[in-house]
Coordinates of C-alpha atoms in Angstrom, one line a residue:
M33 CA 17.5 11.4 -2.3
L34 CA 20.8 13.6 -3.4
G35 CA 23.0 10.7 -3.8
P36 CA 26.6 11.1 -2.1
R37 CA 28.4 12.7 -4.4
A38 CA 26.6 15.8 -3.6
T39 CA 27.9 19.4 -2.5
P40 CA 27.2 20.7 0.6
A41 CA 26.2 23.8 -1.1
I42 CA 23.6 21.7 -3.5
K43 CA 22.6 20.3 0.2
A44 CA 21.7 23.5 1.7
E45 CA 20.1 25.2 -1.7
F46 CA 17.9 22.0 -1.4
A47 CA 17.3 22.4 2.3
E48 CA 16.1 25.6 1.7
R49 CA 13.8 25.0 -1.3
L50 CA 12.5 22.1 1.0
G51 CA 12.3 24.8 4.5
L52 CA 13.6 21.8 5.9
D53 CA 16.4 24.6 7.3
Q54 CA 13.6 26.0 9.5
P55 CA 13.4 25.2 13.0
M56 CA 10.9 21.8 13.5
P57 CA 8.1 24.2 15.0
V58 CA 7.8 26.3 12.6
Q59 CA 8.2 23.4 9.9
I60 CA 5.5 21.7 11.2
V61 CA 3.0 24.6 11.2
K62 CA 3.8 25.7 7.7
Y63 CA 3.0 21.6 6.3
L64 CA -0.5 21.9 8.7
G65 CA -1.4 24.8 6.7
S66 CA -0.7 23.1 3.4
V67 CA -2.7 20.5 4.3
A68 CA -5.4 22.7 5.5
Q69 CA -5.2 23.9 2.1
G70 CA -5.4 20.5 0.1
D71 CA -2.1 20.8 -0.9
L72 CA 0.3 17.5 0.2
G73 CA 3.2 19.4 -1.7
T74 CA 5.5 17.7 -4.5
D75 CA 6.9 14.1 -5.1
L76 CA 10.7 15.1 -5.2
R77 CA 11.3 11.8 -7.7
S78 CA 8.8 12.1 -10.4
R79 CA 7.6 16.0 -9.2
R80 CA 3.9 15.5 -9.6
P81 CA 1.4 16.4 -6.3
V82 CA 1.9 14.1 -4.0
S83 CA -1.9 13.9 -3.6
E84 CA -1.8 12.7 -7.7
V85 CA 1.0 9.8 -6.2
L86 CA -1.9 9.2 -3.4
M87 CA -4.7 8.6 -5.8
A88 CA -2.6 6.8 -7.8
H89 CA -2.0 3.2 -5.7
L90 CA -4.2 4.5 -2.5
P91 CA -6.9 1.6 -4.3
H92 CA -4.3 -0.5 -3.8
T93 CA -4.0 -0.8 -0.7
V94 CA -7.7 -0.2 -0.4
Q95 CA -8.2 -3.4 -1.9
L96 CA -6.0 -5.5 0.0
I97 CA -7.2 -5.0 3.0
T98 CA -11.1 -4.6 2.1
A99 CA -9.8 -8.7 0.6
A100 CA -8.8 -9.4 3.8
M101 CA -11.1 -8.5 6.1
L102 CA -13.5 -10.2 4.1
L103 CA -11.1 -13.3 4.5
A104 CA -10.9 -13.2 8.1
A105 CA -14.6 -12.7 8.6
G106 CA -15.9 -14.8 5.9
L107 CA -14.3 -18.0 7.8
G108 CA -13.1 -16.7 11.5
I109 CA -17.0 -15.6 12.5
P110 CA -19.0 -19.2 10.6
L111 CA -15.7 -21.3 12.3
G112 CA -15.4 -19.5 15.6
C113 CA -19.6 -19.8 16.2
L114 CA -19.5 -24.0 15.0
A115 CA -17.0 -23.8 18.0
A116 CA -19.3 -22.6 20.1
V117 CA -21.7 -24.7 19.2
R118 CA -19.9 -27.4 19.7
R119 CA -17.7 -26.5 22.4
N120 CA -15.0 -29.0 24.2
G121 CA -15.9 -31.5 21.2
L122 CA -13.1 -32.2 18.7
F123 CA -13.8 -30.0 15.7
D124 CA -13.8 -26.9 19.0
R125 CA -10.0 -28.3 19.7
L126 CA -9.2 -28.3 16.1
I127 CA -10.3 -25.0 15.5
G128 CA -8.5 -23.3 18.9
L129 CA -5.5 -25.0 17.5
L130 CA -5.3 -23.6 14.2
S131 CA -6.4 -20.6 15.1
V132 CA -3.5 -20.5 17.5
S133 CA -0.9 -21.7 14.8
V134 CA -2.1 -18.9 12.2
I135 CA -2.1 -16.0 14.8
A136 CA 1.6 -17.0 15.7
V137 CA 2.9 -16.7 12.0
P138 CA 3.7 -13.5 10.5
S139 CA 2.5 -12.3 7.9
V140 CA 5.2 -11.7 5.3
I141 CA 6.5 -15.2 6.0
I142 CA 2.9 -16.7 4.9
A143 CA 3.8 -14.3 1.8
I144 CA 7.1 -15.5 1.1
Y145 CA 6.5 -19.4 2.1
G146 CA 3.2 -18.6 -0.3
M147 CA 5.1 -17.6 -3.4
L148 CA 7.9 -20.3 -3.5
L149 CA 4.6 -22.2 -3.5
F150 CA 2.0 -21.7 -5.2
S151 CA 3.9 -19.3 -7.8
A152 CA 7.8 -20.8 -8.6
R153 CA 6.7 -24.7 -8.1
L154 CA 2.6 -24.7 -8.8
G155 CA 2.3 -22.0 -11.2
W156 CA -1.2 -21.1 -9.8
L157 CA -0.9 -17.7 -9.0
P158 CA 1.0 -14.4 -9.9
A159 CA 4.3 -13.4 -8.1
I160 CA 4.4 -9.9 -8.1
G161 CA 1.9 -6.8 -9.7
A162 CA -1.5 -6.2 -9.3
G163 CA -3.1 -6.8 -12.3
E164 CA -3.3 -5.3 -15.9
G165 CA -7.1 -3.9 -15.2
G166 CA -9.5 -6.4 -15.5
F167 CA -11.4 -7.8 -12.6
G168 CA -10.1 -11.5 -13.2
S169 CA -6.7 -10.3 -13.0
T170 CA -7.0 -7.9 -9.9
L171 CA -8.7 -10.8 -8.3
H172 CA -6.0 -13.2 -9.5
H173 CA -3.0 -11.0 -8.1
L174 CA -4.9 -10.2 -5.1
I175 CA -5.6 -14.1 -4.0
M176 CA -2.1 -14.1 -2.1
P177 CA -1.8 -10.9 -0.5
A178 CA -4.8 -10.7 1.2
V179 CA -4.1 -14.6 2.8
A180 CA -1.1 -13.2 3.8
V181 CA -2.5 -10.1 4.9
G182 CA -5.7 -11.5 6.4
I183 CA -5.2 -15.3 7.9
G184 CA -3.7 -14.2 10.6
W185 CA -7.1 -12.2 11.7
V186 CA -9.3 -15.7 11.1
G187 CA -8.4 -17.4 13.7
Y188 CA -8.5 -14.4 16.2
L189 CA -11.6 -13.6 14.9
A190 CA -12.6 -17.5 15.4
R191 CA -11.6 -17.1 18.8
L192 CA -13.1 -14.2 19.6
V193 CA -16.7 -15.2 18.3
R194 CA -16.2 -18.7 20.1
A195 CA -16.1 -17.2 23.6
S196 CA -18.4 -14.2 22.7
M197 CA -21.1 -16.6 21.4
I198 CA -20.6 -19.1 24.5
E199 CA -21.2 -15.7 26.6
V200 CA -24.5 -15.5 24.6
L201 CA -26.0 -18.6 24.4
S202 CA -26.3 -18.4 27.7
A203 CA -27.9 -15.4 28.5
N204 CA -31.2 -15.9 29.8
Y205 CA -33.0 -14.7 26.8
I206 CA -31.6 -17.2 24.7
R207 CA -33.2 -19.3 27.5
N208 CA -36.2 -17.7 26.6
A209 CA -36.6 -18.8 23.5
R210 CA -35.4 -22.4 23.5
S211 CA -38.6 -22.9 26.6
F212 CA -40.9 -21.4 23.8
G213 CA -39.6 -24.7 21.6
L214 CA -37.5 -22.3 19.4
T215 CA -34.6 -24.1 17.3
E216 CA -31.3 -24.0 18.0
P217 CA -30.4 -22.6 14.0
R218 CA -33.2 -20.5 14.6
I219 CA -31.8 -19.2 18.0
I220 CA -28.1 -19.2 16.9
S221 CA -29.0 -17.0 13.4
R222 CA -31.8 -14.9 15.2
Y223 CA -30.9 -14.1 18.2
A224 CA -27.6 -14.9 19.1
L225 CA -24.9 -14.4 16.4
R226 CA -26.0 -10.6 15.9
V227 CA -25.0 -9.4 19.4
A228 CA -22.1 -11.9 18.9
V229 CA -20.4 -10.6 16.3
A230 CA -20.6 -7.4 17.7
P231 CA -17.6 -7.0 19.5
T232 CA -16.0 -8.7 15.9
I233 CA -16.8 -5.9 13.9
T234 CA -15.8 -3.1 16.3
V235 CA -12.0 -5.3 16.2
L236 CA -11.9 -5.1 12.7
G237 CA -12.1 -1.5 12.7
V238 CA -9.5 -1.1 14.9
G239 CA -7.2 -3.8 13.2
V240 CA -7.2 -2.0 10.1
G241 CA -4.0 -0.1 11.9
Y242 CA -2.3 -4.0 12.1
M243 CA -3.4 -5.1 8.9
L244 CA -1.7 -1.6 7.2
G245 CA 1.6 -2.6 9.0
S246 CA 0.9 -6.2 7.7
A247 CA -0.2 -4.7 4.1
V248 CA 3.5 -3.1 3.8
F249 CA 5.4 -6.3 3.9
A250 CA 2.9 -7.6 1.7
E251 CA 3.1 -4.8 -0.9
I252 CA 7.3 -5.4 -0.9
V253 CA 7.1 -9.0 -1.6
F254 CA 4.4 -8.8 -4.4
A255 CA 5.7 -5.7 -5.7
R256 CA 1.8 -4.2 -5.1
P257 CA 1.9 -0.3 -6.3
G258 CA 0.0 0.3 -2.7
I259 CA 0.9 3.2 -0.1
G260 CA 2.9 0.8 1.9
K261 CA 5.4 -0.2 -0.9
L262 CA 5.3 4.0 -1.9
M263 CA 5.9 4.6 1.4
Y264 CA 8.7 2.2 1.9
D265 CA 10.2 3.6 -1.7
A266 CA 9.9 6.7 -0.2
V267 CA 11.8 6.2 3.2
I268 CA 14.2 4.5 1.6
L269 CA 15.0 7.8 -1.2
R270 CA 14.3 10.5 1.8
N271 CA 11.1 11.6 -0.2
Y272 CA 9.9 13.1 2.9
P273 CA 6.6 14.7 1.1
V274 CA 5.5 11.5 -0.1
T275 CA 6.1 10.3 3.0
L276 CA 4.3 12.3 5.6
G277 CA 1.8 12.3 2.4
A278 CA 1.4 8.2 2.9
V279 CA 1.3 8.2 6.8
L280 CA -1.7 10.7 6.3
A281 CA -3.3 8.9 3.4
S282 CA -3.1 5.8 6.5
S283 CA -4.4 7.2 9.0
A284 CA -7.1 8.8 7.4
L285 CA -8.0 5.2 6.2
L286 CA -7.6 3.9 9.9
I287 CA -10.1 6.8 10.7
A288 CA -12.9 6.1 8.5
A289 CA -12.7 2.8 9.1
T290 CA -12.7 2.8 12.9
T291 CA -15.8 5.2 11.7
A292 CA -17.5 2.8 9.2
A293 CA -17.3 -0.1 12.6
D294 CA -19.4 2.1 14.3
I295 CA -22.0 2.4 12.9
L296 CA -22.2 -0.9 11.5
N297 CA -22.5 -2.0 14.9
A298 CA -25.2 0.1 15.6
I299 CA -27.4 -0.8 12.7
I300 CA -26.1 -5.1 13.5
D301 CA -26.2 -4.7 17.3
P302 CA -30.0 -4.6 18.8
R303 CA -28.8 -3.8 22.2
F304 CA -28.0 -0.5 21.0
K305 CA -31.1 0.7 19.2
E306 CA -32.2 -0.4 23.1
G307 CA -30.4 1.9 25.1
Q308 CA -31.9 4.1 22.4
E309 CA -35.2 4.0 22.7
Q310 CA -34.6 3.8 26.7

């Protein structure tokens, strides 16, 4: 942060000002006390409160993670259901092959090759930035980063939903529904899908942590001003207050996502209501 030409006296004064000359337990207690009072410190680069810096970058990461989750759920769940319904058929094997393929490719590779193809060669999508404020511009800049972060989860969710749906379709209450003459599409949409999708919601909630890791690479590659790029720049500059604040913000995002997943599971899964009634 100070550069190679900083004298020992300047370094000592800087460490004393930040409290870095004190024992680590003392630093941790003081920092937690400040956090409890809503003070995350001051950005050493811009001299602004860290909370303001985080609030300026957090929406971009939330947009990216939300878009990646919608992409993963919007494609993975229908593909998994169709693969289960057409079990061991050509479509099922094709989905299985594609799922393994996209799961195996790191998001940073998809981001780099997506930029080379759709931005540099075809010119269809912007290469860097997060848009200039309008919804259309924001969405346009969000497509490639969201695909880079979420495409691997499409394959993962498709395999998960397929396995869950096969198990549900062999349950006794599904056989009873068939014996009453209900059509297969009605059985799937009304009885099987809600139960089969429940594990997917839990996995997506926990998967936010992994998506945040992928979002760091995507935000660096596409120069998006999110929490991941903020954290990367802060680590490079040894900007400790911003680094700690970014870690706290990421942790809060993960806790909020897992809590929301549990609540959504309780609403969707009928077995939860039955357990409460018993």
